[in-house]
GROMACS .gro file of C-alpha atoms in nm:
model
  460
    1MET     CA    1  -3.580  -2.544   1.660
    2MET     CA    2  -3.700  -2.869   1.631
    3ASN     CA    3  -3.776  -3.102   1.953
    4ASN     CA    4  -3.512  -3.339   1.978
    5PRO     CA    5  -3.418  -3.563   2.228
    6LEU     CA    6  -3.030  -3.565   2.235
    7PRO     CA    7  -2.817  -3.264   2.246
    8ILE     CA    8  -2.604  -3.221   1.881
    9ARG     CA    9  -2.256  -3.279   2.043
   10ASP     CA   10  -2.371  -3.611   2.165
   11LEU     CA   11  -2.425  -3.631   1.767
   12ILE     CA   12  -2.121  -3.503   1.634
   13VAL     CA   13  -1.894  -3.822   1.690
   14PRO     CA   14  -1.696  -3.994   1.445
   15GLY     CA   15  -1.900  -4.244   1.224
   16LYS     CA   16  -2.176  -4.089   1.217
   17ARG     CA   17  -2.401  -3.927   0.959
   18ALA     CA   18  -2.454  -3.553   0.892
   19HIS     CA   19  -2.673  -3.457   0.598
   20LEU     CA   20  -2.619  -3.046   0.578
   21VAL     CA   21  -2.929  -2.910   0.381
   22GLY     CA   22  -2.785  -2.583   0.232
   23ILE     CA   23  -2.438  -2.704   0.251
   24GLY     CA   24  -2.354  -2.415  -0.011
   25GLY     CA   25  -2.419  -2.158   0.201
   26VAL     CA   26  -2.106  -1.946   0.352
   27SER     CA   27  -2.122  -2.108   0.661
   28MET     CA   28  -2.237  -2.449   0.592
   29CYS     CA   29  -1.949  -2.517   0.355
   30PRO     CA   30  -1.700  -2.471   0.609
   31LEU     CA   31  -1.920  -2.656   0.873
   32ALA     CA   32  -1.891  -2.941   0.629
   33GLU     CA   33  -1.515  -2.961   0.632
   34VAL     CA   34  -1.502  -2.913   0.998
   35LEU     CA   35  -1.743  -3.204   1.021
   36LYS     CA   36  -1.534  -3.404   0.812
   37GLY     CA   37  -1.194  -3.311   0.987
   38MET     CA   38  -1.389  -3.423   1.274
   39GLY     CA   39  -1.463  -3.801   1.137
   40LEU     CA   40  -1.787  -3.803   1.053
   41GLU     CA   41  -1.959  -3.875   0.735
   42VAL     CA   42  -2.103  -3.543   0.610
   43GLN     CA   43  -2.344  -3.516   0.252
   44GLY     CA   44  -2.572  -3.264   0.174
   45SER     CA   45  -2.808  -3.061  -0.071
   46ASP     CA   46  -2.794  -2.746  -0.204
   47MET     CA   47  -3.051  -2.581  -0.454
   48ASN     CA   48  -2.765  -2.460  -0.678
   49ASP     CA   49  -2.428  -2.601  -0.834
   50SER     CA   50  -2.176  -2.369  -0.745
   51ASP     CA   51  -1.774  -2.378  -0.695
   52THR     CA   52  -1.832  -2.376  -0.341
   53VAL     CA   53  -2.020  -2.755  -0.398
   54GLU     CA   54  -1.739  -2.855  -0.602
   55HIS     CA   55  -1.488  -2.819  -0.407
   56LEU     CA   56  -1.673  -3.001  -0.129
   57ARG     CA   57  -1.738  -3.257  -0.401
   58SER     CA   58  -1.382  -3.222  -0.462
   59LEU     CA   59  -1.288  -3.347  -0.044
   60GLY     CA   60  -1.533  -3.632  -0.147
   61ILE     CA   61  -1.868  -3.459   0.033
   62PRO     CA   62  -2.133  -3.569  -0.200
   63VAL     CA   63  -2.383  -3.299  -0.273
   64ALA     CA   64  -2.718  -3.363  -0.439
   65ILE     CA   65  -2.879  -3.042  -0.625
   66GLY     CA   66  -3.243  -2.963  -0.510
   67HIS     CA   67  -3.382  -3.087  -0.215
   68ASN     CA   68  -3.575  -3.407  -0.173
   69ALA     CA   69  -3.658  -3.633   0.117
   70ASP     CA   70  -3.466  -3.897  -0.051
   71ASN     CA   71  -3.124  -3.716  -0.009
   72LEU     CA   72  -3.114  -3.743   0.325
   73GLY     CA   73  -3.014  -4.182   0.292
   74ASP     CA   74  -2.953  -4.308   0.622
   75CYS     CA   75  -2.830  -3.989   0.782
   76ASP     CA   76  -2.816  -3.985   1.175
   77LEU     CA   77  -2.866  -3.624   1.190
   78VAL     CA   78  -2.975  -3.325   0.965
   79ILE     CA   79  -2.867  -2.971   1.023
   80ARG     CA   80  -3.014  -2.710   0.811
   81THR     CA   81  -2.949  -2.295   0.717
   82ALA     CA   82  -3.185  -2.062   0.903
   83ALA     CA   83  -3.314  -2.004   0.534
   84VAL     CA   84  -3.440  -2.360   0.554
   85HIS     CA   85  -3.793  -2.386   0.654
   86ASP     CA   86  -3.989  -2.646   0.860
   87GLY     CA   87  -4.169  -2.741   0.475
   88ASN     CA   88  -3.880  -2.785   0.305
   89PRO     CA   89  -3.873  -3.146   0.178
   90GLU     CA   90  -3.545  -3.257   0.364
   91ILE     CA   91  -3.680  -3.123   0.693
   92ALA     CA   92  -4.049  -3.246   0.653
   93GLY     CA   93  -3.887  -3.612   0.545
   94ALA     CA   94  -3.650  -3.604   0.858
   95VAL     CA   95  -3.922  -3.524   1.094
   96ALA     CA   96  -4.144  -3.816   0.982
   97ARG     CA   97  -3.863  -4.060   0.982
   98GLY     CA   98  -3.766  -3.941   1.351
   99ILE     CA   99  -3.436  -3.805   1.224
  100PRO     CA  100  -3.327  -3.504   1.473
  101VAL     CA  101  -3.316  -3.201   1.329
  102TYR     CA  102  -3.059  -2.923   1.434
  103GLU     CA  103  -2.972  -2.578   1.331
  104ARG     CA  104  -2.626  -2.491   1.218
  105ALA     CA  105  -2.573  -2.246   1.502
  106GLN     CA  106  -2.623  -2.525   1.759
  107ALA     CA  107  -2.347  -2.733   1.513
  108TRP     CA  108  -2.143  -2.431   1.576
  109GLY     CA  109  -2.192  -2.447   1.924
  110ALA     CA  110  -2.072  -2.770   1.976
  111ILE     CA  111  -1.793  -2.743   1.843
  112MET     CA  112  -1.668  -2.464   1.933
  113GLN     CA  113  -1.667  -2.639   2.325
  114ARG     CA  114  -1.396  -2.890   2.203
  115TYR     CA  115  -1.163  -2.579   2.145
  116PRO     CA  116  -1.045  -2.395   2.487
  117ASN     CA  117  -1.018  -2.065   2.331
  118ALA     CA  118  -1.344  -1.970   2.125
  119LEU     CA  119  -1.375  -1.633   2.077
  120CYS     CA  120  -1.728  -1.475   1.907
  121VAL     CA  121  -1.717  -1.150   1.752
  122SER     CA  122  -2.038  -0.974   1.742
  123GLY     CA  123  -2.215  -0.653   1.717
  124THR     CA  124  -2.485  -0.476   1.489
  125HIS     CA  125  -2.208  -0.400   1.211
  126GLY     CA  126  -1.836  -0.472   1.217
  127LYS     CA  127  -1.866  -0.789   1.280
  128THR     CA  128  -1.686  -0.931   0.920
  129THR     CA  129  -1.380  -0.694   0.931
  130THR     CA  130  -1.323  -0.713   1.296
  131THR     CA  131  -1.301  -1.105   1.267
  132SER     CA  132  -1.091  -1.068   0.955
  133MET     CA  133  -0.863  -0.827   1.179
  134CYS     CA  134  -0.835  -1.094   1.462
  135THR     CA  135  -0.747  -1.411   1.198
  136HIS     CA  136  -0.448  -1.214   1.136
  137ILE     CA  137  -0.351  -1.141   1.477
  138PHE     CA  138  -0.399  -1.504   1.533
  139MET     CA  139  -0.240  -1.627   1.262
  140ALA     CA  140   0.033  -1.379   1.261
  141ALA     CA  141   0.106  -1.525   1.630
  142GLN     CA  142   0.110  -1.884   1.472
  143GLN     CA  143  -0.187  -1.941   1.695
  144ASP     CA  144  -0.352  -2.172   1.362
  145PRO     CA  145  -0.697  -2.048   1.476
  146THR     CA  146  -1.004  -2.214   1.325
  147VAL     CA  147  -1.174  -1.933   1.161
  148MET     CA  148  -1.577  -1.891   1.020
  149ILE     CA  149  -1.614  -1.559   0.884
  150GLY     CA  150  -1.937  -1.429   0.707
  151GLY     CA  151  -1.730  -1.262   0.405
  152THR     CA  152  -1.403  -1.346   0.185
  153LEU     CA  153  -1.067  -1.296   0.325
  154PRO     CA  154  -0.808  -1.283   0.074
  155LEU     CA  155  -0.564  -1.449   0.290
  156LEU     CA  156  -0.780  -1.708   0.341
  157HIS     CA  157  -0.883  -1.731  -0.050
  158SER     CA  158  -1.214  -1.820   0.146
  159GLY     CA  159  -1.421  -1.706   0.468
  160TYR     CA  160  -1.320  -1.957   0.678
  161ARG     CA  161  -1.012  -2.236   0.733
  162VAL     CA  162  -0.996  -2.589   0.950
  163GLY     CA  163  -0.666  -2.531   1.198
  164LYS     CA  164  -0.503  -2.744   1.451
  165GLY     CA  165  -0.487  -2.444   1.689
  166ASP     CA  166  -0.669  -2.434   2.041
  167THR     CA  167  -0.858  -2.074   1.954
  168ILE     CA  168  -1.176  -2.084   1.673
  169ILE     CA  169  -1.286  -1.754   1.580
  170LEU     CA  170  -1.618  -1.685   1.470
  171GLU     CA  171  -1.843  -1.415   1.311
  172SER     CA  172  -2.145  -1.457   1.559
  173CYS     CA  173  -2.466  -1.308   1.428
  174GLU     CA  174  -2.778  -1.202   1.662
  175TYR     CA  175  -3.017  -1.267   1.377
  176CYS     CA  176  -3.326  -1.525   1.563
  177ASN     CA  177  -3.075  -1.529   1.837
  178SER     CA  178  -2.830  -1.793   1.689
  179PHE     CA  179  -2.549  -1.647   1.877
  180LEU     CA  180  -2.751  -1.760   2.200
  181SER     CA  181  -2.656  -2.113   2.055
  182PHE     CA  182  -2.223  -2.074   2.127
  183TYR     CA  183  -2.013  -2.137   2.401
  184PRO     CA  184  -1.804  -1.833   2.375
  185THR     CA  185  -1.457  -1.763   2.601
  186VAL     CA  186  -1.431  -1.450   2.492
  187ALA     CA  187  -1.749  -1.231   2.352
  188VAL     CA  188  -1.711  -0.911   2.206
  189ILE     CA  189  -1.978  -0.638   2.117
  190LEU     CA  190  -1.913  -0.422   1.894
  191ASN     CA  191  -2.215  -0.239   1.908
  192VAL     CA  192  -2.551  -0.282   1.933
  193GLU     CA  193  -2.852  -0.072   1.723
  194PRO     CA  194  -3.187  -0.132   1.611
  195ASP     CA  195  -3.208  -0.368   1.328
  196HIS     CA  196  -3.327  -0.729   1.219
  197LEU     CA  197  -3.648  -0.581   1.322
  198ASP     CA  198  -3.836  -0.870   1.130
  199PHE     CA  199  -3.713  -1.085   1.436
  200PHE     CA  200  -3.680  -0.857   1.691
  201LYS     CA  201  -3.944  -0.625   1.848
  202ASP     CA  202  -3.737  -0.313   1.962
  203LEU     CA  203  -3.397  -0.204   2.068
  204GLN     CA  204  -3.465  -0.324   2.396
  205ASP     CA  205  -3.543  -0.614   2.272
  206ILE     CA  206  -3.181  -0.687   2.103
  207GLU     CA  207  -3.010  -0.539   2.402
  208HIS     CA  208  -3.183  -0.839   2.617
  209SER     CA  209  -3.012  -1.089   2.341
  210PHE     CA  210  -2.664  -0.928   2.373
  211HIS     CA  211  -2.735  -0.955   2.741
  212LYS     CA  212  -2.766  -1.297   2.741
  213PHE     CA  213  -2.497  -1.372   2.490
  214ALA     CA  214  -2.227  -1.201   2.740
  215ASP     CA  215  -2.391  -1.418   3.052
  216LEU     CA  216  -2.301  -1.701   2.818
  217VAL     CA  217  -1.955  -1.654   2.875
  218PRO     CA  218  -1.795  -1.830   3.174
  219SER     CA  219  -1.595  -1.646   3.483
  220THR     CA  220  -1.264  -1.722   3.337
  221GLY     CA  221  -1.352  -1.575   3.011
  222SER     CA  222  -1.372  -1.215   2.918
  223VAL     CA  223  -1.662  -0.976   2.785
  224ILE     CA  224  -1.546  -0.700   2.574
  225ILE     CA  225  -1.711  -0.399   2.496
  226ASN     CA  226  -1.745  -0.067   2.284
  227ALA     CA  227  -1.759   0.178   2.534
  228ASP     CA  228  -1.811   0.426   2.274
  229ASN     CA  229  -2.182   0.276   2.189
  230GLN     CA  230  -2.477   0.329   2.467
  231GLY     CA  231  -2.608   0.021   2.280
  232ALA     CA  232  -2.341  -0.189   2.380
  233LEU     CA  233  -2.286  -0.066   2.719
  234ASP     CA  234  -2.676  -0.068   2.811
  235SER     CA  235  -2.661  -0.496   2.710
  236VAL     CA  236  -2.374  -0.506   2.990
  237ALA     CA  237  -2.576  -0.337   3.243
  238GLY     CA  238  -2.632  -0.532   3.526
  239LEU     CA  239  -2.455  -0.824   3.412
  240SER     CA  240  -2.254  -1.015   3.700
  241HIS     CA  241  -1.919  -1.109   3.489
  242PRO     CA  242  -1.675  -0.809   3.421
  243VAL     CA  243  -1.653  -0.611   3.146
  244PHE     CA  244  -1.338  -0.553   2.955
  245THR     CA  245  -1.372  -0.206   2.736
  246PHE     CA  246  -1.219  -0.036   2.414
  247ALA     CA  247  -1.311   0.311   2.305
  248LEU     CA  248  -1.204   0.631   2.137
  249ASP     CA  249  -1.416   0.864   2.307
  250HIS     CA  250  -1.408   0.743   2.635
  251GLU     CA  251  -1.264   0.640   2.921
  252ALA     CA  252  -1.162   0.258   2.863
  253ASP     CA  253  -0.948  -0.019   2.900
  254CYS     CA  254  -0.774  -0.012   2.553
  255THR     CA  255  -0.762   0.310   2.394
  256ALA     CA  256  -0.569   0.461   2.092
  257ALA     CA  257  -0.309   0.711   2.105
  258ASN     CA  258  -0.120   0.965   1.873
  259LEU     CA  259  -0.431   0.917   1.646
  260GLY     CA  260  -0.252   1.028   1.311
  261GLU     CA  261  -0.296   0.961   0.923
  262GLU     CA  262  -0.048   0.820   0.669
  263ASP     CA  263  -0.152   0.823   0.291
  264GLY     CA  264  -0.498   0.869   0.501
  265ARG     CA  265  -0.511   0.587   0.639
  266PRO     CA  266  -0.509   0.538   1.068
  267THR     CA  267  -0.159   0.513   1.233
  268PHE     CA  268  -0.257   0.495   1.596
  269ASP     CA  269  -0.066   0.345   1.962
  270ILE     CA  270  -0.277   0.108   2.131
  271MET     CA  271  -0.271   0.158   2.491
  272ILE     CA  272  -0.399  -0.114   2.736
  273HIS     CA  273  -0.464   0.007   3.090
  274GLY     CA  274  -0.256   0.301   3.036
  275GLU     CA  275   0.018   0.129   2.890
  276ALA     CA  276   0.188   0.053   2.519
  277TYR     CA  277   0.085  -0.248   2.353
  278ALA     CA  278   0.101  -0.200   1.999
  279HIS     CA  279   0.186   0.062   1.716
  280VAL     CA  280  -0.077   0.009   1.444
  281LYS     CA  281   0.006   0.162   1.059
  282LEU     CA  282  -0.388   0.080   0.899
  283HIS     CA  283  -0.388  -0.056   0.546
  284VAL     CA  284  -0.802   0.032   0.534
  285TYR     CA  285  -0.972   0.397   0.577
  286GLY     CA  286  -1.206   0.539   0.861
  287ARG     CA  287  -1.194   0.595   1.220
  288HIS     CA  288  -1.509   0.290   1.257
  289ASN     CA  289  -1.153   0.059   1.148
  290VAL     CA  290  -0.982   0.195   1.404
  291LEU     CA  291  -1.273   0.103   1.667
  292ASN     CA  292  -1.250  -0.231   1.493
  293ALA     CA  293  -0.838  -0.275   1.553
  294LEU     CA  294  -0.891  -0.159   1.929
  295ALA     CA  295  -1.149  -0.409   1.958
  296ALA     CA  296  -0.960  -0.708   1.742
  297ALA     CA  297  -0.709  -0.573   1.978
  298SER     CA  298  -0.892  -0.600   2.248
  299ALA     CA  299  -0.935  -0.972   2.216
  300ALA     CA  300  -0.535  -1.064   2.132
  301TYR     CA  301  -0.467  -0.905   2.465
  302ALA     CA  302  -0.741  -1.109   2.623
  303LEU     CA  303  -0.625  -1.428   2.497
  304GLY     CA  304  -0.221  -1.356   2.631
  305LEU     CA  305  -0.114  -1.304   2.230
  306PRO     CA  306   0.188  -1.008   2.241
  307GLY     CA  307   0.172  -0.690   2.074
  308GLU     CA  308   0.444  -0.747   1.801
  309ALA     CA  309   0.079  -0.979   1.656
  310VAL     CA  310  -0.137  -0.718   1.669
  311GLU     CA  311   0.124  -0.500   1.477
  312GLU     CA  312   0.204  -0.791   1.219
  313GLY     CA  313  -0.131  -0.864   1.163
  314LEU     CA  314  -0.269  -0.548   1.110
  315ALA     CA  315   0.027  -0.471   0.903
  316ALA     CA  316  -0.093  -0.710   0.660
  317PHE     CA  317  -0.486  -0.674   0.654
  318THR     CA  318  -0.607  -0.491   0.370
  319GLY     CA  319  -0.962  -0.520   0.435
  320ALA     CA  320  -1.220  -0.830   0.370
  321GLY     CA  321  -1.424  -0.881   0.052
  322ARG     CA  322  -1.668  -0.678  -0.031
  323ARG     CA  323  -1.574  -0.430   0.240
  324PHE     CA  324  -1.462  -0.089   0.075
  325GLU     CA  325  -1.312  -0.339  -0.135
  326HIS     CA  326  -1.119  -0.183  -0.480
  327LYS     CA  327  -1.298  -0.352  -0.827
  328GLY     CA  328  -1.117  -0.120  -1.080
  329THR     CA  329  -1.193   0.177  -1.249
  330TYR     CA  330  -1.394   0.324  -1.504
  331ASN     CA  331  -1.364   0.613  -1.744
  332GLY     CA  332  -1.045   0.740  -1.487
  333ALA     CA  333  -1.330   0.674  -1.191
  334GLU     CA  334  -1.262   0.474  -0.933
  335VAL     CA  335  -1.469   0.164  -0.879
  336TYR     CA  336  -1.513   0.068  -0.496
  337ASP     CA  337  -1.807  -0.209  -0.344
  338ASP     CA  338  -1.902  -0.189  -0.040
  339TYR     CA  339  -2.109  -0.467   0.223
  340ALA     CA  340  -2.331  -0.207   0.396
  341HIS     CA  341  -2.664  -0.258   0.442
  342HIS     CA  342  -2.779  -0.036   0.763
  343PRO     CA  343  -2.805   0.355   0.827
  344ASP     CA  344  -2.450   0.328   1.076
  345GLU     CA  345  -2.266   0.124   0.841
  346LEU     CA  346  -2.359   0.374   0.544
  347HIS     CA  347  -2.260   0.678   0.773
  348ALA     CA  348  -1.934   0.547   0.842
  349LEU     CA  349  -1.867   0.427   0.504
  350LEU     CA  350  -1.998   0.744   0.336
  351ALA     CA  351  -1.781   1.008   0.624
  352THR     CA  352  -1.477   0.797   0.510
  353ALA     CA  353  -1.529   0.846   0.116
  354ARG     CA  354  -1.604   1.173   0.179
  355SER     CA  355  -1.284   1.240   0.338
  356LEU     CA  356  -1.053   1.088   0.015
  357PRO     CA  357  -0.963   1.269  -0.259
  358TYR     CA  358  -1.190   1.200  -0.493
  359LYS     CA  359  -1.391   1.523  -0.698
  360ARG     CA  360  -1.727   1.335  -0.692
  361LEU     CA  361  -1.893   1.058  -0.492
  362ILE     CA  362  -2.133   0.833  -0.706
  363VAL     CA  363  -2.329   0.578  -0.499
  364ALA     CA  364  -2.543   0.306  -0.597
  365PHE     CA  365  -2.747   0.174  -0.322
  366GLN     CA  366  -2.919  -0.125  -0.314
  367PRO     CA  367  -3.149  -0.171   0.035
  368HIS     CA  368  -3.090  -0.507   0.198
  369THR     CA  369  -3.492  -0.625   0.267
  370TYR     CA  370  -3.843  -0.443   0.291
  371SER     CA  371  -3.877  -0.476   0.704
  372ARG     CA  372  -3.512  -0.325   0.759
  373THR     CA  373  -3.586  -0.044   0.455
  374ALA     CA  374  -3.928   0.072   0.603
  375LYS     CA  375  -3.837   0.035   0.995
  376LEU     CA  376  -3.501   0.271   0.900
  377PHE     CA  377  -3.661   0.470   0.613
  378ASP     CA  378  -3.565   0.796   0.747
  379ARG     CA  379  -3.219   0.712   0.859
  380PHE     CA  380  -3.151   0.606   0.488
  381VAL     CA  381  -3.301   0.867   0.313
  382GLU     CA  382  -3.064   1.114   0.552
  383GLU     CA  383  -2.742   0.920   0.497
  384LEU     CA  384  -2.840   0.919   0.113
  385LYS     CA  385  -2.829   1.231   0.076
  386LEU     CA  386  -2.421   1.252   0.185
  387PRO     CA  387  -2.324   1.180  -0.232
  388ASP     CA  388  -2.280   1.406  -0.534
  389VAL     CA  389  -2.478   1.154  -0.704
  390THR     CA  390  -2.717   0.882  -0.523
  391ILE     CA  391  -2.850   0.591  -0.743
  392LEU     CA  392  -3.104   0.355  -0.600
  393ALA     CA  393  -3.131   0.010  -0.699
  394GLU     CA  394  -3.441  -0.208  -0.634
  395ILE     CA  395  -3.466  -0.355  -0.266
  396PHE     CA  396  -3.302  -0.685  -0.236
  397ALA     CA  397  -3.577  -0.934  -0.094
  398ALA     CA  398  -3.331  -1.203   0.011
  399ARG     CA  399  -3.563  -1.415   0.313
  400GLU     CA  400  -3.891  -1.142   0.236
  401GLN     CA  401  -4.240  -1.132   0.061
  402ASN     CA  402  -4.295  -0.722   0.010
  403THR     CA  403  -4.566  -0.764   0.194
  404LEU     CA  404  -4.536  -0.406   0.274
  405GLY     CA  405  -4.564  -0.259  -0.082
  406ILE     CA  406  -4.219  -0.108  -0.001
  407SER     CA  407  -4.018  -0.002  -0.314
  408SER     CA  408  -3.654   0.223  -0.376
  409SER     CA  409  -3.875   0.451  -0.561
  410ASP     CA  410  -4.006   0.533  -0.238
  411LEU     CA  411  -3.646   0.651  -0.126
  412CYS     CA  412  -3.594   0.850  -0.432
  413ARG     CA  413  -3.868   1.052  -0.393
  414ASN     CA  414  -3.765   1.217  -0.109
  415ILE     CA  415  -3.364   1.255  -0.189
  416PRO     CA  416  -3.331   1.560  -0.412
  417GLY     CA  417  -3.153   1.444  -0.739
  418ALA     CA  418  -3.177   1.049  -0.698
  419VAL     CA  419  -3.229   0.825  -0.943
  420TYR     CA  420  -3.432   0.493  -0.947
  421CYS     CA  421  -3.352   0.162  -1.111
  422SER     CA  422  -3.619  -0.100  -1.174
  423THR     CA  423  -3.297  -0.364  -1.248
  424LEU     CA  424  -2.940  -0.389  -1.237
  425ASP     CA  425  -2.900  -0.328  -1.573
  426LYS     CA  426  -3.005   0.049  -1.574
  427VAL     CA  427  -2.811   0.107  -1.209
  428THR     CA  428  -2.520   0.006  -1.484
  429GLU     CA  429  -2.627   0.222  -1.765
  430GLU     CA  430  -2.628   0.521  -1.500
  431LEU     CA  431  -2.335   0.455  -1.347
  432ARG     CA  432  -2.219   0.446  -1.674
  433LYS     CA  433  -2.336   0.796  -1.796
  434ALA     CA  434  -2.228   0.949  -1.477
  435ALA     CA  435  -1.884   0.850  -1.449
  436GLN     CA  436  -1.584   1.100  -1.489
  437PRO     CA  437  -1.220   1.146  -1.415
  438GLY     CA  438  -1.158   1.180  -1.077
  439ASP     CA  439  -1.465   1.019  -0.980
  440LEU     CA  440  -1.536   0.751  -0.644
  441ILE     CA  441  -1.817   0.519  -0.773
  442LEU     CA  442  -1.909   0.301  -0.494
  443THR     CA  443  -2.159   0.038  -0.497
  444VAL     CA  444  -2.342  -0.063  -0.202
  445GLY     CA  445  -2.515  -0.333   0.033
  446ALA     CA  446  -2.581  -0.701   0.081
  447GLY     CA  447  -2.739  -0.822  -0.191
  448ASP     CA  448  -2.627  -0.837  -0.574
  449ILE     CA  449  -2.553  -0.468  -0.649
  450TYR     CA  450  -2.191  -0.569  -0.648
  451ARG     CA  451  -2.287  -0.722  -1.006
  452ALA     CA  452  -2.378  -0.374  -1.139
  453GLY     CA  453  -2.027  -0.219  -1.124
  454GLU     CA  454  -1.827  -0.547  -1.249
  455LYS     CA  455  -2.105  -0.500  -1.527
  456LEU     CA  456  -1.938  -0.153  -1.546
  457LEU     CA  457  -1.598  -0.261  -1.554
  458LYS     CA  458  -1.607  -0.545  -1.814
  459GLU     CA  459  -1.723  -0.265  -2.053
  460GLU     CA  460  -1.358  -0.046  -1.997
   0.00000   0.00000   0.00000
């Protein structure tokens, strides 16, 4: 982070001009809207034109395409995404001119200080779904929340909303310790597992980061953790703040009773301190989503919402975008897409898919980042042996260069019967050849693997 003389909150005031580098990004676009709503003059730049950029322009926010120091104009501060490095011409230009540069997380942290309730949902996986569930619940309770989600929620037709209520709900990521810039009054920790090992040294280092995140919560707030996850428990060990727990397999403050299914989807009673709080019928599959629902209900309880809001909100929740999202039908096979990119997420997804009444499970998986693939290689291999047909797209680089010399073909050699595809077009071709009536086809990964499924469906 830049060495800035002023805390960012002193500059996020009406009349100041903020320049956002990478303004079209998933959490930068809502940040731009929130800042504009607070009375700031907002402008920005992005590498590509997009629907998001056009949306911002429709709100009167000028967006330059391409990065150039001249884009800064007479701005008072610059806010950047984690993907924008010091060598970026706009960052370098700002430093040369003495314009303070801040991280996106610092801006969100300053904003959430203005809300009496800041609900921050963290964890290695499940954040987007749980944040989306929280949003449904708080909308059902007519709390008019401000929301920032790392994915698309059909209820919002986007990944964010700017409300006028006293609650802000944010998906909170540990990568680069971003969430340590936040000011949660309610911190949810879903799970803590080895991930982002290009930044963290090991699991202990990750747990230390989550401990510091939980320690940000004031004594009047709530720390909510998954008692079924050892990493989450270890993260809050020694924390001076009392914790509120949820679990399916262990004793906890919030648990599920009378767990059953209707059409394969979970139904259960949410019990808090042994008393019924809400009866829930989920419209999403899987045991992992029962835990996500318990986390969301725990947050709602901590912030004083009635069980009826939990029932109504979760009844209306049909999933977030790219979370077991039904895309269509090809040659009698149902095509779904999912964002899973960690072995634990893969396990939950494939276990859920296996439980559904399809003849075969066909999975096209695109690993996300070289470092994650290398560090968790053996676990990926084990999970990818579960489908009847496994198709492997090449690794999605994201922010990395392939200094490790690793490829999806390495995974393929360790998975009997797996097929390696060097391009997405080849993935589509393999899906086309494999698809039969009664199959479940899953495109899986945090990159652009969904395009292979979408191309297949265009042929139908």
